[in-house]
Coordinates of C-alpha atoms and ligand atoms in Angstrom, one line a residue:
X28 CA -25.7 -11.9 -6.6
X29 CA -24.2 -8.6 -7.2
X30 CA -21.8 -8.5 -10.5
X31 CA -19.1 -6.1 -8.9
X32 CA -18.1 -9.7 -6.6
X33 CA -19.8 -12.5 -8.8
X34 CA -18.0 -11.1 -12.2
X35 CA -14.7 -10.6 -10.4
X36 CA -11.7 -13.3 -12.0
X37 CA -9.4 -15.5 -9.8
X38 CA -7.3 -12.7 -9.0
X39 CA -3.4 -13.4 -10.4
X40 CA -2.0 -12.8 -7.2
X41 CA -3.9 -16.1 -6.3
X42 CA -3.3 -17.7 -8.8
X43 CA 0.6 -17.2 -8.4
X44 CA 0.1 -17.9 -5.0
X45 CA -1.3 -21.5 -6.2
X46 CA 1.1 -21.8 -8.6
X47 CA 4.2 -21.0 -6.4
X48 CA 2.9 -23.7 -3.9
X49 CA 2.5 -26.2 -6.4
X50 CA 6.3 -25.8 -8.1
X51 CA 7.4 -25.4 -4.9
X52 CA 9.0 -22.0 -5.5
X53 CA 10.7 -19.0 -3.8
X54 CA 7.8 -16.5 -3.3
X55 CA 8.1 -13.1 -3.9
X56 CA 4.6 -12.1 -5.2
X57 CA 2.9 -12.2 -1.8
X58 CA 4.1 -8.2 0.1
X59 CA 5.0 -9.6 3.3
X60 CA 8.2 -10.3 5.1
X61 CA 9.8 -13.3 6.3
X62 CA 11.2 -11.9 9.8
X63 CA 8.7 -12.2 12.7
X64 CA 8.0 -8.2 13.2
X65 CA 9.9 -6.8 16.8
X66 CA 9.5 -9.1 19.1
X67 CA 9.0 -6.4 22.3
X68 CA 5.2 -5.4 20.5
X69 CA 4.4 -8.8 20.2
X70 CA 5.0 -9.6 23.5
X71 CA 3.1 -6.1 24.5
X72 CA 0.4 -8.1 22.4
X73 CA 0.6 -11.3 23.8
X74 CA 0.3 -9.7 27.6
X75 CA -2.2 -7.8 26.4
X76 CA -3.9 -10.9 25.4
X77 CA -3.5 -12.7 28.8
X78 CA -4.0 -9.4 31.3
X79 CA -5.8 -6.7 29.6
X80 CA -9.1 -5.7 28.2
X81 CA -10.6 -8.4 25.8
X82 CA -14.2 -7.2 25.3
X83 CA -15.6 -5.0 22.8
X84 CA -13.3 -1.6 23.1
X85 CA -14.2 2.1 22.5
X86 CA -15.6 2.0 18.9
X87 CA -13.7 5.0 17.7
X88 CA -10.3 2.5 19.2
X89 CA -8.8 2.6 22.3
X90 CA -7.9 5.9 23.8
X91 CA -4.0 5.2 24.2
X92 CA -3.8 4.0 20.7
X93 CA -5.7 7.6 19.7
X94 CA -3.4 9.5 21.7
X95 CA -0.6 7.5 20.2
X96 CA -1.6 8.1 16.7
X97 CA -1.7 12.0 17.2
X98 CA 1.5 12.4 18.8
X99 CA 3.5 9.9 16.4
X100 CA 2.2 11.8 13.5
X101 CA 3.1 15.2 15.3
X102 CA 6.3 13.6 15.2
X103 CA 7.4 12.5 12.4
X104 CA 4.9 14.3 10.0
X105 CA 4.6 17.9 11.7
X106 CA 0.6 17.0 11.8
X107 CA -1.6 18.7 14.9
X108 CA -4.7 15.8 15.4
X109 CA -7.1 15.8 17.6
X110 CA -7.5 12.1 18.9
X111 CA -11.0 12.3 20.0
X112 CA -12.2 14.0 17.1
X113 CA -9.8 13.5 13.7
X114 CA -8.8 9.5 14.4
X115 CA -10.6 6.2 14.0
X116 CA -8.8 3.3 14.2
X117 CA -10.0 0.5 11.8
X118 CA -9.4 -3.5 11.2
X119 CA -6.7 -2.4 8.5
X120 CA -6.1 0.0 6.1
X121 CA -8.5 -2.2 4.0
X122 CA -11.6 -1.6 6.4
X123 CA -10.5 2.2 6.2
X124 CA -10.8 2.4 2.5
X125 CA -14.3 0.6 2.1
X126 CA -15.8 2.9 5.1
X127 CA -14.4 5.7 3.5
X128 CA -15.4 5.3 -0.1
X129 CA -19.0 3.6 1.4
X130 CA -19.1 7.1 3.6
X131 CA -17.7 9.5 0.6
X132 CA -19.6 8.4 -2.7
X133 CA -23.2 8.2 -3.7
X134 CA -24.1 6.1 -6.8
X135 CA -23.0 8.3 -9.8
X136 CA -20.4 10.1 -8.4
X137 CA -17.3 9.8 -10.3
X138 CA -14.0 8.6 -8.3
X139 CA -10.3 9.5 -9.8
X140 CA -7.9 6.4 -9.5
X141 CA -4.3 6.1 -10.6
X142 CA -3.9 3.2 -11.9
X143 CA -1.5 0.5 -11.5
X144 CA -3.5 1.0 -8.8
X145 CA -4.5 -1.5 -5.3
X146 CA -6.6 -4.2 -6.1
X147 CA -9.2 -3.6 -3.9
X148 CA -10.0 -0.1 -4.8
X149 CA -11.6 -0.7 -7.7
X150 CA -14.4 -3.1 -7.0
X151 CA -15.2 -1.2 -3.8
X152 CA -15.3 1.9 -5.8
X153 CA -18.0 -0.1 -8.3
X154 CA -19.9 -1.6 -5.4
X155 CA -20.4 1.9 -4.1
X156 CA -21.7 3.4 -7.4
X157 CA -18.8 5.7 -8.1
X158 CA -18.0 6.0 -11.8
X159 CA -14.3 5.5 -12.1
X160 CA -11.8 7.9 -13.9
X161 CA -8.2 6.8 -14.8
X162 CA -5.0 8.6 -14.3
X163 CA -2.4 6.1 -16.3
X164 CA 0.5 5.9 -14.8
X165 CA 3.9 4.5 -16.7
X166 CA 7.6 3.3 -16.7
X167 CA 9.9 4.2 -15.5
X168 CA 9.2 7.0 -13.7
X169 CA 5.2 6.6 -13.1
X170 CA 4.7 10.3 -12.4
X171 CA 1.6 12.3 -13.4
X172 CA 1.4 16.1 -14.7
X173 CA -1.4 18.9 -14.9
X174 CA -2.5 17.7 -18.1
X175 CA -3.0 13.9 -16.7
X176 CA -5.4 15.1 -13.6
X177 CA -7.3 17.5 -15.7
X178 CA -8.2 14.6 -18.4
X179 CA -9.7 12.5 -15.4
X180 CA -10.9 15.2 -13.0
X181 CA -14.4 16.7 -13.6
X182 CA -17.2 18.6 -12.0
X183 CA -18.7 15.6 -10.7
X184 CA -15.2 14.1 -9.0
X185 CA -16.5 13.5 -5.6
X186 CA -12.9 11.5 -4.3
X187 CA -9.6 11.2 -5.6
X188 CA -8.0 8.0 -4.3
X189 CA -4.3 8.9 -4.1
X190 CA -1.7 5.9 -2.9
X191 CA 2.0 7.5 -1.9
X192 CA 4.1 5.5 -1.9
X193 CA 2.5 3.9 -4.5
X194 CA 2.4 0.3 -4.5
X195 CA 3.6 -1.7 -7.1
X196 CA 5.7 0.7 -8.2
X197 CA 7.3 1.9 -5.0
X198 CA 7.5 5.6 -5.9
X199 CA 7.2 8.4 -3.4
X200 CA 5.4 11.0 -4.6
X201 CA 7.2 14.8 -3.0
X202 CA 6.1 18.7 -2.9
X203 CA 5.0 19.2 -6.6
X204 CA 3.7 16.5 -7.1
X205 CA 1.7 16.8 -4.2
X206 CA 1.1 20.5 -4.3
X207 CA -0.2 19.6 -7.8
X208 CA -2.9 17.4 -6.7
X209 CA -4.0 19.4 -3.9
X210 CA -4.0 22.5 -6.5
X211 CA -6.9 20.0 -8.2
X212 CA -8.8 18.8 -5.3
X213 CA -9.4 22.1 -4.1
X214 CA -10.4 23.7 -8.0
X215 CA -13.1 20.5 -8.0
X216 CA -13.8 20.5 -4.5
X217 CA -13.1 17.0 -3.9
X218 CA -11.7 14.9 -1.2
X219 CA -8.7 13.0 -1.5
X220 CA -8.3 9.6 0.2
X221 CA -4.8 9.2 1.0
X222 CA -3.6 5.5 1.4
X223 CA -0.7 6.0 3.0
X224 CA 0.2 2.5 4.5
X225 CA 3.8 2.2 3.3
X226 CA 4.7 6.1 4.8
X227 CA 7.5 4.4 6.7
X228 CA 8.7 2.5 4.1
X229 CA 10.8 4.9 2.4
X230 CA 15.1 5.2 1.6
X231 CA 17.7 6.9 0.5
X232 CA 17.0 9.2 3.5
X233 CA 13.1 10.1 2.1
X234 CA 10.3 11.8 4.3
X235 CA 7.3 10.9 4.1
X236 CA 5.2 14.0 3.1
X237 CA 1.2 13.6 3.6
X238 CA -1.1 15.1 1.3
X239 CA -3.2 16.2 4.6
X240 CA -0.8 18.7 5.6
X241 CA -0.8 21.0 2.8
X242 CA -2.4 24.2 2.4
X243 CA -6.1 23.4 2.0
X244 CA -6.0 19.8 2.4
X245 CA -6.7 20.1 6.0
X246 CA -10.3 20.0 5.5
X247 CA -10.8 18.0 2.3
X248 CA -8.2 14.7 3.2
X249 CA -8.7 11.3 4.5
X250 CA -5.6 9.6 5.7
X251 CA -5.4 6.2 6.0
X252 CA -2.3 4.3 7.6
X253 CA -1.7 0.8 8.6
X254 CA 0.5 -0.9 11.8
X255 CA 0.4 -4.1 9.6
X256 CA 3.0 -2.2 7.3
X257 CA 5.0 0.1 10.0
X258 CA 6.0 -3.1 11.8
X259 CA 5.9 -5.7 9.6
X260 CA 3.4 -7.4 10.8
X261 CA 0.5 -7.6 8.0
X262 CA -1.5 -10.1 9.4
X263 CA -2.4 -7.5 12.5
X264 CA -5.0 -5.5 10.3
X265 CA -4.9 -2.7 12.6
X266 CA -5.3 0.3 10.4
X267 CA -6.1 4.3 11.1
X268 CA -8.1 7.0 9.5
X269 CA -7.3 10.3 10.1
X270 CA -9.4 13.4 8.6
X271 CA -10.8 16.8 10.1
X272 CA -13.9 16.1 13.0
X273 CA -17.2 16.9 10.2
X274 CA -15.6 14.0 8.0
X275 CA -14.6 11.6 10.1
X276 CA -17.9 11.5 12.1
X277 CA -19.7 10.0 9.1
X278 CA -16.4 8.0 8.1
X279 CA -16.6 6.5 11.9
X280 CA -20.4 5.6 11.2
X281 CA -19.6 3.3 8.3
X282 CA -16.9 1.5 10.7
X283 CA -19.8 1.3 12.9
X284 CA -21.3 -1.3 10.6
X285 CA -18.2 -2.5 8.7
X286 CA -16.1 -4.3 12.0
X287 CA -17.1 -1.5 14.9
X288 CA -13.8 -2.6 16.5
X289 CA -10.8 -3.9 16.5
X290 CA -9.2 -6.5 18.6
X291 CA -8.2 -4.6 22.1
X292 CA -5.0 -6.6 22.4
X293 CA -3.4 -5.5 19.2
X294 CA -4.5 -2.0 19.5
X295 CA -2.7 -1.9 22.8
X296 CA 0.5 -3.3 21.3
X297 CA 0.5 -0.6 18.3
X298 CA 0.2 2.4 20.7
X299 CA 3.3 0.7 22.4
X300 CA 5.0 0.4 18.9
X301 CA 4.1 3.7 17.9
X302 CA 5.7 5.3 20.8
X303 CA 9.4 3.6 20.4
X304 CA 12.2 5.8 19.5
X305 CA 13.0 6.8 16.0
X306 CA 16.0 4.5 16.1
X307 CA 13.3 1.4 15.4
X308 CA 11.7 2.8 12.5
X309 CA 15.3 4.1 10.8
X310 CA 16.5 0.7 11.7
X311 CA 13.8 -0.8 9.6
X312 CA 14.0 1.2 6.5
X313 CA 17.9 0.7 6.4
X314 CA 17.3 -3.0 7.1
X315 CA 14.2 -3.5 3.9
X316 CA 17.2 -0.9 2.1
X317 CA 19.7 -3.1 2.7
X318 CA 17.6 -5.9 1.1
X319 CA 16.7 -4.0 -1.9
X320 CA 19.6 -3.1 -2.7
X321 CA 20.7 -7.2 -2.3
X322 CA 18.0 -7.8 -4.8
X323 CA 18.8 -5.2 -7.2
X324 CA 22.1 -5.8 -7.6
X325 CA 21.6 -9.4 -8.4
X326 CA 19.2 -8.6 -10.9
X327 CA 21.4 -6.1 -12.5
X328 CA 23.9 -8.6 -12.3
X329 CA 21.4 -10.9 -14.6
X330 CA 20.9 -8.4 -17.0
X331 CA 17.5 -6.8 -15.3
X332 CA 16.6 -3.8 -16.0
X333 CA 15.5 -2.7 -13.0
X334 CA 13.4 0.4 -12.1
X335 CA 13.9 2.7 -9.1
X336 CA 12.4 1.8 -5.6
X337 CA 12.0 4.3 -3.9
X338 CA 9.9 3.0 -0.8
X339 CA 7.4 0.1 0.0
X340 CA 8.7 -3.8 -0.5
X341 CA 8.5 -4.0 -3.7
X342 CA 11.2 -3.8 -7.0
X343 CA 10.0 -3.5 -10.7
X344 CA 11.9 -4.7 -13.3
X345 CA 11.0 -3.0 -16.6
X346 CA 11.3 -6.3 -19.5
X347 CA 10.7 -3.6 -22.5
X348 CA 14.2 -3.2 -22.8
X349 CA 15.4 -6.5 -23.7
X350 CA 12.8 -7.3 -26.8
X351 CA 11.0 -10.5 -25.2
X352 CA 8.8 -12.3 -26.8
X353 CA 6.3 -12.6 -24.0
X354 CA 4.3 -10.5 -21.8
X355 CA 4.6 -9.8 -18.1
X356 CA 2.1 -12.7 -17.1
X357 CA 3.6 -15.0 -19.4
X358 CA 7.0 -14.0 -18.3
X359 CA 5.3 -14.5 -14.4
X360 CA 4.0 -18.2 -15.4
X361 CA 7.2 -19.3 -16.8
X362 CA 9.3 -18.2 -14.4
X363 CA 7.9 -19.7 -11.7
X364 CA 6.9 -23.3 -13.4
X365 CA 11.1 -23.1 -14.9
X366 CA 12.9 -21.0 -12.3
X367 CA 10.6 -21.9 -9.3
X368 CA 10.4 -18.2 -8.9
X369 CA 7.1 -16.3 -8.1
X370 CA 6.6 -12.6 -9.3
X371 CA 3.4 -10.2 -9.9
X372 CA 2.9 -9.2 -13.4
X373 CA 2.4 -5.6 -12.9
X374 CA -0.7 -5.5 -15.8
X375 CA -2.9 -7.0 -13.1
X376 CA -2.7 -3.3 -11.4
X377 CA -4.3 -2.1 -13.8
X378 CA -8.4 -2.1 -15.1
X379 CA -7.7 -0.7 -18.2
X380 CA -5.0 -0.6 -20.9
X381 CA -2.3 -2.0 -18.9
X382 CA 1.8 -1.8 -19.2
X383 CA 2.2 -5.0 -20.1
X384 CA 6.0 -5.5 -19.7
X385 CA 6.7 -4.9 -15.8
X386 CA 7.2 -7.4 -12.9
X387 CA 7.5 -6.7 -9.4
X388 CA 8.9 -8.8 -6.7
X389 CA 9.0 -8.6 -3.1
X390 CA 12.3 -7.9 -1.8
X391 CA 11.0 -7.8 1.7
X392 CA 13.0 -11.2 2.7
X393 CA 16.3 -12.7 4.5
X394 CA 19.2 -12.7 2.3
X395 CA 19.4 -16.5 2.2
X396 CA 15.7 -16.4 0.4
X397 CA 16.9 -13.6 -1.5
X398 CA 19.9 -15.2 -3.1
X399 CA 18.3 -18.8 -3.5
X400 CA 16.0 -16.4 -5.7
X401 CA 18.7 -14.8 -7.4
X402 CA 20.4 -18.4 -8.2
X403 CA 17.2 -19.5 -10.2
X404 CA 16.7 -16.5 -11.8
X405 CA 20.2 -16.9 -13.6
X406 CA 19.4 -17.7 -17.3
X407 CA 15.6 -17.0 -17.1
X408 CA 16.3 -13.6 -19.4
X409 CA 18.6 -16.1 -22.4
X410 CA 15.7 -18.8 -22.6
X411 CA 12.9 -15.6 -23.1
X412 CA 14.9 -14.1 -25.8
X413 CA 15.2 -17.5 -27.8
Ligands
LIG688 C1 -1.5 0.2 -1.1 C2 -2.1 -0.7 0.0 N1 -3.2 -0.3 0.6 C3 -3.8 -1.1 1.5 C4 -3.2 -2.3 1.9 C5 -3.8 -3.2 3.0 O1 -3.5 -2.8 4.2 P1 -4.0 -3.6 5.5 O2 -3.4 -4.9 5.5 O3 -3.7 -2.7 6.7 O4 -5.5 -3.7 5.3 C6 -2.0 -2.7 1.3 C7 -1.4 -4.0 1.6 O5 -0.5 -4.5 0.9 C8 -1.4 -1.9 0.3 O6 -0.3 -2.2 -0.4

């Protein structure tokens, strides 16, 4: 069997997953929401379902949901696509990454990843033959500098696999940071794959700015988005890749082979989705704000420190602070078999040298989940300093 899959660990968000079931706890590991998503594109879904099209669709995706990609990213990200040429919709942003690092890389080529970094990103990387090279990211601010990218880019960097906003740590990376990447990708002549499924996620009145539209990224950028995330519905899988027409026709050949399609129904209901009025999408961010900011104040309340979220579901609390005697996994496995709590240690983000003393929880939840949370988290902080 191949040792990329065979070698791989229970993953810890499985195993917290397990753990949460059996103590019965509150579970904010998992990144999903408890509200049902809007209820008008599941019933576009559902009718779909019953009246339209349910055999194998155009394999680049339907051509509404193309068109609806192109004009919703003219929209709200100023970006001119072609939907016959520059989109392929995908079963997820998850099939979009594999066909695009499958499509990219050839064994040898090195890959640059910022670690804490997506969990599958790595072993697809590996599976693919690309020799990885780590940007470290850290607390509390998780930004990187010229200095960083230069240690991990090199004449044979074939991809950069960029994540903004970056999940766990829900920062949302902006112009220099950007502009500072791009300045690299085009010096190395490498492509950057852009996971961008949390681009709606974003508050305090933030825009999502995609690495794609800057000045020479046109030509050199995959961007990859997901439906699952923009309506909170993650079970959909219904993902997009977006990238200029002599990339994307090999990227469209690996989706060929990976899924081909993707189920007519839901594509049909995303186009729908895509198209509603900006009032939906600012709704949602002020409604996931609203929660975060629940969340955070409680924990400040408890004596967390807790770190800036800046878009995405997710809120780090940074234990360094307070002297603990126990690292974030520890902290993780105590809190939920005591507190009946589940977290993610943030040192499972990362495949080398890990922070060791960050947890993240999913805020993404009604406000009677929320508090019931917030209840049995009150002493968990006095019984780790003992
Ligand atoms: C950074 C990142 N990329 C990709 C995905 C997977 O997206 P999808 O469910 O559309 O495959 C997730 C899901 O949490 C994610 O956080």
């Amino acid at each position: 069997m191949n040792p990329v899959f065979a070698d791989l660990p229970v993953s810890i968000f499985e195993v917290m997953s397990q753990l949460a079931r059996e103590h019965e706890a509150v579970n904010l590991g998992q990144g999903f929401p408890d509200e049902a998503g809007p209820e008008d594109v599941r019933r576009k879904a559902a009718e779909a379902v019953v009246h339209g099209w349910n055999q194998y669709p155009s394999m680049l995706g339907i051509p509404e949901l193309r068109q609806a990609i192109a004009v919703h990213y003219r929209h709200w990200q100023g970006l001119n696509l072609d939907p016959d040429r520059e989109i392929v919709v995908t079963s997820g942003a998850t099939e979009a990454l594999a066909g695009a690092v499958m499509a990219l890389i050839e064994p040898g080529d090195e890959v640059v990843l910022f670690q804490p970094l997506y969990d599958a990103y790595l072993p697809l990387v590996r599976r693919a033959g690309g020799i990885p090279r780590f940007v470290r990211l850290e607390p509390p601010h998780w930004r990187f500098d010229q200095a960083m990218l230069a240690r991990a880019f090199s004449p044979k960097t074939k991809i950069v696999l960029f994540n903004n906003p970056l999940n766990p740590s829900g920062t949302v990376y902006g112009a220099s940071d950007l502009a500072l990447l791009a300045r690299m990708c085009v010096e190395h002549d490498a492509i950057a794959v852009c996971d961008e499924v949390w681009e709606h996620v974003l508050f305090d009145g933030r825009r999502h700015m995609p690495l794609i539209g800057l000045p020479g990224m046109r030509e050199r950028c995959v961007k990859i988005g997901s439906a699952g995330k923009i309506f909170s519905l993650t079970g959909w899988k219904v993902g997009f890749v977006v990238a200029a027409p002599q990339i994307l026709r090999v990227l469209a050949k690996a989706h060929q082979f990976i899924t081909f399609t993707t189920p007519p129904s839901l594509q049909a209901a995303v186009a729908y989705g895509l198209a509603k009025t900006d009032d939906y999408f600012d709704g949602m961010r002020q409604s996931f704000q609203r929660s975060r900011d629940r969340f955070a104040d409680g924990l400040r309340a408890l004596g967390f420190p807790v770190l800036d979220a800046q878009g995405t579901y997710f809120l780090n609390v940074d234990l360094s602070p307070l002297g603990l005697n126990e690292d974030d996994e520890a902290f993780c496995r105590r809190l939920v078999a005591e507190h009946k709590v589940a977290a993610i240690p943030v040192s499972a983000f990362y495949a080398a040298d890990p922070i060791r003393s960050v947890v993240r929880f999913c805020f993404a939840k009604r406000d009677e989940t929320l508090d019931m949370a917030l209840d049995r988290l009150a002493g968990a902080l006095a019984r780790a300093r003992r």
